[in-house]
Amino acid sequence: MSVSLEKPLIRADLVFRELEGCFVVYDPVCDTTALLNVQAAAVLDYCDGANSAADIAAELAEVFAVPAASLVATVNAALADFAAKGWLQPLPAPPCS
Amino acid sequence: MNALFLQLLEKRVRLESERPQALEAMAALFACCEPHAHVDLTLSIGDRADANGRLWFDVNPTPADAFAGMETEKPLAPLSLARTLCAWAARCTTATYVFHGAAMALEQRGLLVIGESGCGKTTLTLSLLQRGWSFYSDEVAALRLADASMVPFARRPVVRCDVWPHKVMGPFPDLPLEPAPLPHEQPAAPCDPVRLGAAPLQPETVPVCLVFPRFSAGEMLTVQKLDQGSALLAMMAASCSQPVFKVRGLDFVIDLVQRLPAYLLTYGHADEAAAELKHLVGDVAL
């Protein structure tokens, strides 16, 4: 099962905490700790499996008061980075009909 | 002694020699272990007391078949075994957080010196002990999660031959001018911290300062204040534990770096560094 960047979903076991204007991400599988700035953390926070990259860009545009179009590339780049780090998980399979 | 520890000791750890004083010293390390933790070790424990009556233990290697369940193909060197035990204790405990670092205190102001082997922890430790600091550990810093108080690690500081105290800081009255020659395969030897000048331990001592040292012979002393994020990354990297333990302790570490000042200390002379550390620790408002 591949990771979806269309509707990205953060891994459930990833630990996500705030720290002095940035955010801590601890990955217990790789045993690595990373720091995210607020923008990157906001993108990760919206990775709930329901929002698309465009949805996330729109949400961030409202929060940061900038045009959504200017954020799409940034959001996509962040999602690709999160996927490369293994922070996203595959979407659950749809229920059988 | 902690009841859980007793249970662990009786049911899980087989001791070659059950000496009550040595067991108390072991209890200082394993006081918070959970009873379901499984280990099958045969330990040889020396219970020599120092000049203040404080007890220390040395963990000696035993045949490989004594380490059931542990990934060892040959007997571990004492230092390696001590680290293995620390990592194991860290995995077992729910009440302490353990770092790879030295821990000392000056008048109940605790200092954690955190970093990898070779960064200068032991050199700093020896220099601070000579100046009357209390010794908690030169290798494993353990803090109680409940109140962040420092847990002494009942193992004597291990001093490498090439940094034997008199070579670093001048002769000590109780140490021979020339250390006894050590076998080639044993490049380090444990020393009694009291003989090195350590002050008695004070209860409920908490750390007030985090220091990440970098030793480079002859280099000028520099002190750089670290931001909380950098300190947190360094502390997580130095945590002696398994990922599940880090998840459990992440909030504790975040709280530490939010409350305590953290410094990157680059030094080339231990005496300069020791003087600076006294200032850093003394300047913290309690």
Coordinates of C-alpha atoms in Angstrom, one line a residue:
Chain A
M1 CA 0.0 0.0 0.0
S2 CA 1.5 3.3 -1.0
V3 CA 1.4 6.6 0.8
S4 CA -1.2 9.0 -0.5
L5 CA -0.1 12.6 -1.2
E6 CA -3.6 13.4 -2.4
K7 CA -5.1 12.9 1.0
P8 CA -2.0 12.7 3.3
L9 CA -2.4 11.0 6.7
I10 CA 0.1 11.4 9.5
R11 CA 1.3 8.2 11.1
A12 CA -0.5 7.5 14.3
D13 CA 2.6 6.6 16.3
L14 CA 4.4 9.8 15.5
V15 CA 4.9 12.0 18.5
F16 CA 4.2 15.7 17.9
R17 CA 4.8 18.3 20.6
E18 CA 5.2 22.1 20.7
L19 CA 8.4 23.7 21.8
E20 CA 9.2 27.4 21.9
G21 CA 7.8 28.5 18.6
C22 CA 8.7 25.3 16.8
F23 CA 7.4 21.7 17.0
V24 CA 9.1 18.5 17.9
V25 CA 8.5 15.4 15.9
Y26 CA 9.7 12.1 17.4
D27 CA 9.6 9.0 15.2
P28 CA 9.8 5.9 17.4
V29 CA 10.4 3.6 14.5
C30 CA 13.6 5.4 13.3
D31 CA 14.4 6.7 16.7
T32 CA 14.9 10.2 15.3
T33 CA 13.8 13.6 16.6
A34 CA 13.2 16.6 14.3
L35 CA 12.2 20.2 14.7
L36 CA 9.6 21.8 12.5
N37 CA 8.9 25.5 12.1
V38 CA 5.3 26.6 12.5
Q39 CA 4.5 26.5 8.8
A40 CA 5.7 22.9 8.4
A41 CA 4.0 21.9 11.6
A42 CA 0.8 23.3 10.3
V43 CA 1.0 21.3 7.1
L44 CA 1.7 18.1 9.1
D45 CA -1.2 18.9 11.5
Y46 CA -3.6 19.0 8.5
C47 CA -2.5 15.6 7.3
D48 CA -5.5 13.9 8.7
G49 CA -6.4 11.8 5.6
A50 CA -9.3 14.1 4.8
N51 CA -7.5 17.2 3.5
S52 CA -5.9 17.3 0.0
A53 CA -2.8 19.4 -0.6
A54 CA -5.1 22.1 -2.1
D55 CA -7.2 22.0 1.1
I56 CA -4.2 22.4 3.3
A57 CA -2.9 25.3 1.2
A58 CA -6.3 27.0 1.5
E59 CA -6.4 26.5 5.2
L60 CA -2.8 27.8 5.6
A61 CA -3.6 30.8 3.3
E62 CA -6.4 31.8 5.7
V63 CA -4.2 31.4 8.8
F64 CA -1.2 33.2 7.4
A65 CA -3.2 35.7 5.3
V66 CA -1.5 34.9 2.0
P67 CA -2.9 33.8 -1.4
A68 CA -3.5 30.0 -1.5
A69 CA -2.0 29.7 -4.9
S70 CA 1.4 30.9 -3.5
L71 CA 1.3 28.0 -1.0
V72 CA 0.5 25.0 -3.1
A73 CA 4.1 24.4 -4.2
T74 CA 5.3 24.8 -0.7
V75 CA 2.7 22.4 0.7
N76 CA 3.5 19.8 -2.0
A77 CA 7.2 20.1 -1.2
A78 CA 6.5 19.7 2.5
L79 CA 4.3 16.6 1.9
A80 CA 6.9 15.0 -0.3
D81 CA 9.5 15.6 2.5
F82 CA 7.2 14.1 5.1
A83 CA 6.6 11.1 2.9
A84 CA 10.3 10.7 2.3
K85 CA 10.8 10.7 6.1
G86 CA 8.2 8.1 6.5
W87 CA 5.9 10.2 8.5
L88 CA 2.8 9.6 6.4
Q89 CA 0.9 6.4 6.4
P90 CA -1.3 4.7 3.8
L91 CA -5.0 5.6 3.9
P92 CA -7.1 2.8 5.3
A93 CA -8.8 0.7 2.8
P94 CA -12.5 1.6 2.1
P95 CA -15.1 -0.6 3.7
C96 CA -16.2 -3.5 1.5
S97 CA -19.4 -3.0 -0.2
Chain B
M1 CA 15.0 -0.8 49.7
N2 CA 12.4 -0.6 47.0
A3 CA 10.0 -3.5 47.1
L4 CA 9.9 -3.9 43.3
F5 CA 13.6 -3.9 43.2
L6 CA 13.7 -6.7 45.8
Q7 CA 11.2 -8.7 43.7
L8 CA 13.3 -8.1 40.7
L9 CA 16.4 -9.1 42.5
E10 CA 15.0 -12.2 44.0
K11 CA 13.2 -13.5 41.0
R12 CA 15.0 -12.2 38.0
V13 CA 18.6 -11.4 38.8
R14 CA 20.9 -14.1 40.2
L15 CA 23.8 -12.7 42.1
E16 CA 27.1 -14.5 42.5
S17 CA 27.4 -12.9 45.9
E18 CA 24.5 -11.5 47.8
R19 CA 26.1 -8.8 50.0
P20 CA 23.6 -6.5 51.5
Q21 CA 25.7 -3.4 51.2
A22 CA 26.4 -4.1 47.5
L23 CA 22.7 -4.7 47.0
E24 CA 21.9 -1.3 48.4
A25 CA 24.3 0.2 45.9
M26 CA 22.7 -1.8 43.1
A27 CA 19.3 -0.5 44.4
A28 CA 20.4 3.0 43.7
L29 CA 20.5 2.1 40.1
F30 CA 17.6 -0.3 39.8
A31 CA 15.3 1.2 42.4
C32 CA 12.6 1.8 39.9
C33 CA 12.6 -1.3 37.8
E34 CA 9.4 -3.0 37.0
P35 CA 9.0 -6.5 38.3
H36 CA 8.1 -8.0 34.9
A37 CA 11.4 -6.9 33.4
H38 CA 13.3 -10.1 32.5
V39 CA 17.0 -10.5 32.9
D40 CA 19.2 -13.4 33.8
L41 CA 22.6 -12.2 34.8
T42 CA 25.3 -13.5 37.1
L43 CA 27.1 -10.5 38.5
S44 CA 30.2 -10.3 40.6
I45 CA 29.8 -7.4 42.8
G46 CA 32.6 -5.7 44.8
D47 CA 31.3 -3.7 47.8
R48 CA 34.3 -1.7 48.7
A49 CA 33.4 1.4 50.6
D50 CA 35.0 4.8 50.1
A51 CA 36.4 7.1 52.8
N52 CA 32.9 8.4 53.5
G53 CA 31.4 4.9 53.8
R54 CA 29.7 5.2 50.5
L55 CA 29.5 2.0 48.6
W56 CA 30.4 1.3 45.1
F57 CA 30.0 -1.7 42.8
D58 CA 32.1 -3.0 40.0
V59 CA 30.4 -5.1 37.5
N60 CA 32.6 -7.8 36.2
P61 CA 32.2 -9.9 33.1
T62 CA 31.2 -13.5 33.5
P63 CA 31.0 -16.3 31.0
A64 CA 28.8 -15.7 28.0
D65 CA 26.3 -18.3 28.9
A66 CA 25.4 -16.3 32.0
F67 CA 23.9 -13.6 29.7
A68 CA 20.8 -15.4 28.6
G69 CA 18.6 -13.2 26.5
M70 CA 21.3 -10.6 26.0
E71 CA 23.1 -10.4 22.7
T72 CA 26.6 -11.0 23.8
E73 CA 28.9 -13.5 22.1
K74 CA 31.7 -13.0 24.6
P75 CA 32.0 -11.6 28.1
L76 CA 31.5 -7.9 28.2
A77 CA 34.1 -5.5 29.4
P78 CA 33.0 -3.9 32.7
L79 CA 32.3 -0.5 31.1
S80 CA 30.3 -2.1 28.3
L81 CA 28.4 -4.2 30.7
A82 CA 27.7 -1.2 32.9
R83 CA 26.3 0.6 29.8
T84 CA 24.3 -2.5 28.9
L85 CA 22.8 -2.6 32.3
C86 CA 22.0 1.1 32.2
A87 CA 20.2 0.7 28.9
W88 CA 18.4 -2.2 30.3
A89 CA 17.5 -0.3 33.4
A90 CA 16.3 2.6 31.3
R91 CA 14.0 0.3 29.4
C92 CA 12.6 -1.1 32.5
T93 CA 12.0 2.0 34.6
T94 CA 8.9 4.0 34.5
A95 CA 10.2 6.5 37.1
T96 CA 13.5 7.7 35.8
Y97 CA 14.9 9.2 32.6
V98 CA 18.5 8.2 31.7
F99 CA 21.0 10.1 29.6
H100 CA 24.5 9.3 28.4
G101 CA 26.2 12.0 30.4
A102 CA 27.9 13.0 33.6
A103 CA 26.0 14.4 36.6
M104 CA 27.5 16.5 39.4
A105 CA 26.3 19.1 41.8
L106 CA 27.7 22.1 43.7
E107 CA 25.8 22.9 46.8
Q108 CA 22.6 21.2 45.6
R109 CA 22.8 22.9 42.2
G110 CA 23.0 20.0 39.8
L111 CA 24.8 20.0 36.5
L112 CA 24.2 17.6 33.6
V113 CA 27.2 17.3 31.2
I114 CA 25.7 15.5 28.2
G115 CA 27.5 14.0 25.2
E116 CA 29.0 11.1 23.4
S117 CA 32.2 9.3 24.5
G118 CA 35.2 11.4 23.9
C119 CA 33.5 14.8 24.2
G120 CA 35.2 15.5 27.5
K121 CA 32.8 14.4 30.2
T122 CA 35.3 12.5 32.3
T123 CA 37.9 15.2 32.0
L124 CA 35.4 17.8 33.3
T125 CA 34.2 15.4 36.0
L126 CA 37.7 14.9 37.4
S127 CA 38.3 18.7 37.3
L128 CA 35.0 19.4 39.1
L129 CA 35.5 16.7 41.7
Q130 CA 38.8 18.2 42.6
R131 CA 37.0 21.4 43.3
G132 CA 34.6 19.7 45.7
W133 CA 31.6 19.0 43.6
S134 CA 29.4 16.1 44.5
F135 CA 29.6 13.1 42.2
Y136 CA 26.5 11.4 40.7
S137 CA 27.9 9.9 37.6
D138 CA 30.5 10.3 34.9
E139 CA 28.7 8.2 32.4
V140 CA 25.0 7.8 33.2
A141 CA 22.8 10.7 34.3
A142 CA 19.5 9.5 35.8
L143 CA 16.7 11.8 36.8
R144 CA 13.5 11.0 38.6
L145 CA 10.5 11.8 36.4
A146 CA 8.4 12.9 39.3
D147 CA 10.6 15.8 40.5
A148 CA 13.7 15.8 38.2
S149 CA 15.9 15.0 41.1
M150 CA 19.3 13.4 40.3
V151 CA 19.8 9.7 41.0
P152 CA 23.3 8.7 41.8
F153 CA 24.8 6.0 39.7
A154 CA 26.7 3.7 42.0
R155 CA 29.7 3.2 39.8
R156 CA 33.0 4.9 40.4
P157 CA 34.3 7.3 37.7
V158 CA 36.3 5.4 35.1
V159 CA 39.5 7.2 34.3
R160 CA 41.4 6.5 31.2
C161 CA 45.1 5.9 31.5
D162 CA 45.9 8.8 29.2
V163 CA 44.0 11.2 31.3
W164 CA 45.0 9.9 34.7
P165 CA 44.3 12.7 37.2
H166 CA 47.8 13.8 38.0
K167 CA 48.5 14.3 34.3
V168 CA 45.5 16.5 33.9
M169 CA 45.4 18.5 37.2
G170 CA 48.5 17.8 39.2
P171 CA 49.1 15.1 41.8
F172 CA 46.6 14.1 44.3
P173 CA 47.7 13.3 47.8
D174 CA 46.1 9.9 48.0
L175 CA 47.0 8.7 44.5
P176 CA 50.4 7.4 43.5
L177 CA 52.4 9.8 41.3
E178 CA 52.6 7.1 38.7
P179 CA 49.5 4.9 38.4
A180 CA 50.1 1.2 38.5
P181 CA 50.6 -0.1 35.0
L182 CA 47.4 -1.4 33.5
P183 CA 47.1 -4.3 31.2
H184 CA 46.9 -3.2 27.5
E185 CA 43.4 -4.5 27.2
Q186 CA 42.2 -2.5 30.2
P187 CA 42.7 1.1 29.2
A188 CA 40.7 2.6 32.0
A189 CA 40.4 2.1 35.8
P190 CA 37.8 3.1 38.3
C191 CA 38.7 5.7 40.9
D192 CA 37.2 6.6 44.2
P193 CA 35.5 10.0 43.8
V194 CA 36.0 10.9 47.4
R195 CA 39.7 10.4 47.0
L196 CA 39.5 12.7 44.0
G197 CA 37.9 15.4 46.2
A198 CA 34.1 14.9 45.8
A199 CA 31.8 16.3 48.3
P200 CA 29.0 14.2 49.9
L201 CA 25.8 13.8 48.0
Q202 CA 22.8 16.0 48.9
P203 CA 19.3 14.7 48.8
E204 CA 16.7 16.2 46.4
T205 CA 19.4 17.8 44.2
V206 CA 18.0 18.9 40.9
P207 CA 19.8 20.0 37.8
V208 CA 19.9 23.7 37.1
C209 CA 22.0 23.7 34.0
L210 CA 22.7 21.5 30.9
V211 CA 26.1 21.6 29.3
F212 CA 27.1 19.9 26.0
P213 CA 30.9 19.9 26.0
R214 CA 33.4 19.7 23.2
F215 CA 37.0 19.1 24.2
S216 CA 39.8 20.1 21.9
A217 CA 43.2 20.2 23.4
G218 CA 44.6 23.7 23.8
E219 CA 41.5 25.4 22.4
M220 CA 40.2 28.6 23.9
L221 CA 37.2 28.4 26.1
T222 CA 33.9 29.4 24.5
V223 CA 30.4 29.2 25.8
Q224 CA 27.4 29.4 23.5
K225 CA 23.8 29.5 24.8
L226 CA 21.8 26.9 23.1
D227 CA 18.2 27.3 22.0
Q228 CA 15.6 24.9 23.3
G229 CA 15.3 23.0 20.1
S230 CA 19.0 22.3 19.8
A231 CA 19.2 21.3 23.4
L232 CA 16.2 18.9 23.0
L233 CA 17.7 17.3 19.9
A234 CA 21.0 16.8 21.7
M235 CA 19.3 15.4 24.8
M236 CA 17.1 13.0 22.8
A237 CA 20.2 11.8 21.0
A238 CA 21.9 11.1 24.3
S239 CA 19.0 9.3 25.9
C240 CA 20.1 5.8 26.9
S241 CA 16.9 4.0 26.0
Q242 CA 14.6 2.4 23.6
P243 CA 12.1 4.4 21.4
V244 CA 9.2 3.5 23.5
F245 CA 11.0 5.0 26.5
K246 CA 11.7 8.2 24.6
V247 CA 8.1 8.6 23.7
R248 CA 7.2 8.2 27.3
G249 CA 9.8 10.7 28.4
L250 CA 9.6 13.3 25.6
D251 CA 7.4 15.6 27.6
F252 CA 9.9 15.4 30.5
V253 CA 12.8 16.3 28.3
I254 CA 10.8 19.2 26.7
D255 CA 10.1 20.4 30.2
L256 CA 13.8 20.2 31.1
V257 CA 15.0 22.2 28.1
Q258 CA 12.2 24.8 28.7
R259 CA 13.2 25.3 32.3
L260 CA 17.0 24.9 32.3
P261 CA 19.6 27.0 30.4
A262 CA 21.7 24.9 28.0
Y263 CA 25.2 25.7 26.8
L264 CA 27.6 24.4 24.3
L265 CA 31.0 24.5 26.0
T266 CA 34.1 24.2 23.9
Y267 CA 37.2 23.9 25.9
G268 CA 40.8 23.0 25.8
H269 CA 41.8 23.3 29.4
A270 CA 39.8 21.5 32.1
D271 CA 40.6 24.1 34.8
E272 CA 39.2 26.9 32.7
A273 CA 36.1 24.9 32.0
A274 CA 35.6 24.0 35.6
A275 CA 35.7 27.7 36.6
E276 CA 33.2 28.6 33.9
L277 CA 30.8 25.8 35.0
K278 CA 30.9 27.1 38.6
H279 CA 29.8 30.5 37.3
L280 CA 27.1 29.0 35.0
V281 CA 25.6 26.9 37.8
G282 CA 26.0 29.6 40.4
D283 CA 24.3 32.2 38.3
V284 CA 21.1 30.2 37.9
A285 CA 18.3 31.6 40.2
L286 CA 16.7 28.9 42.2

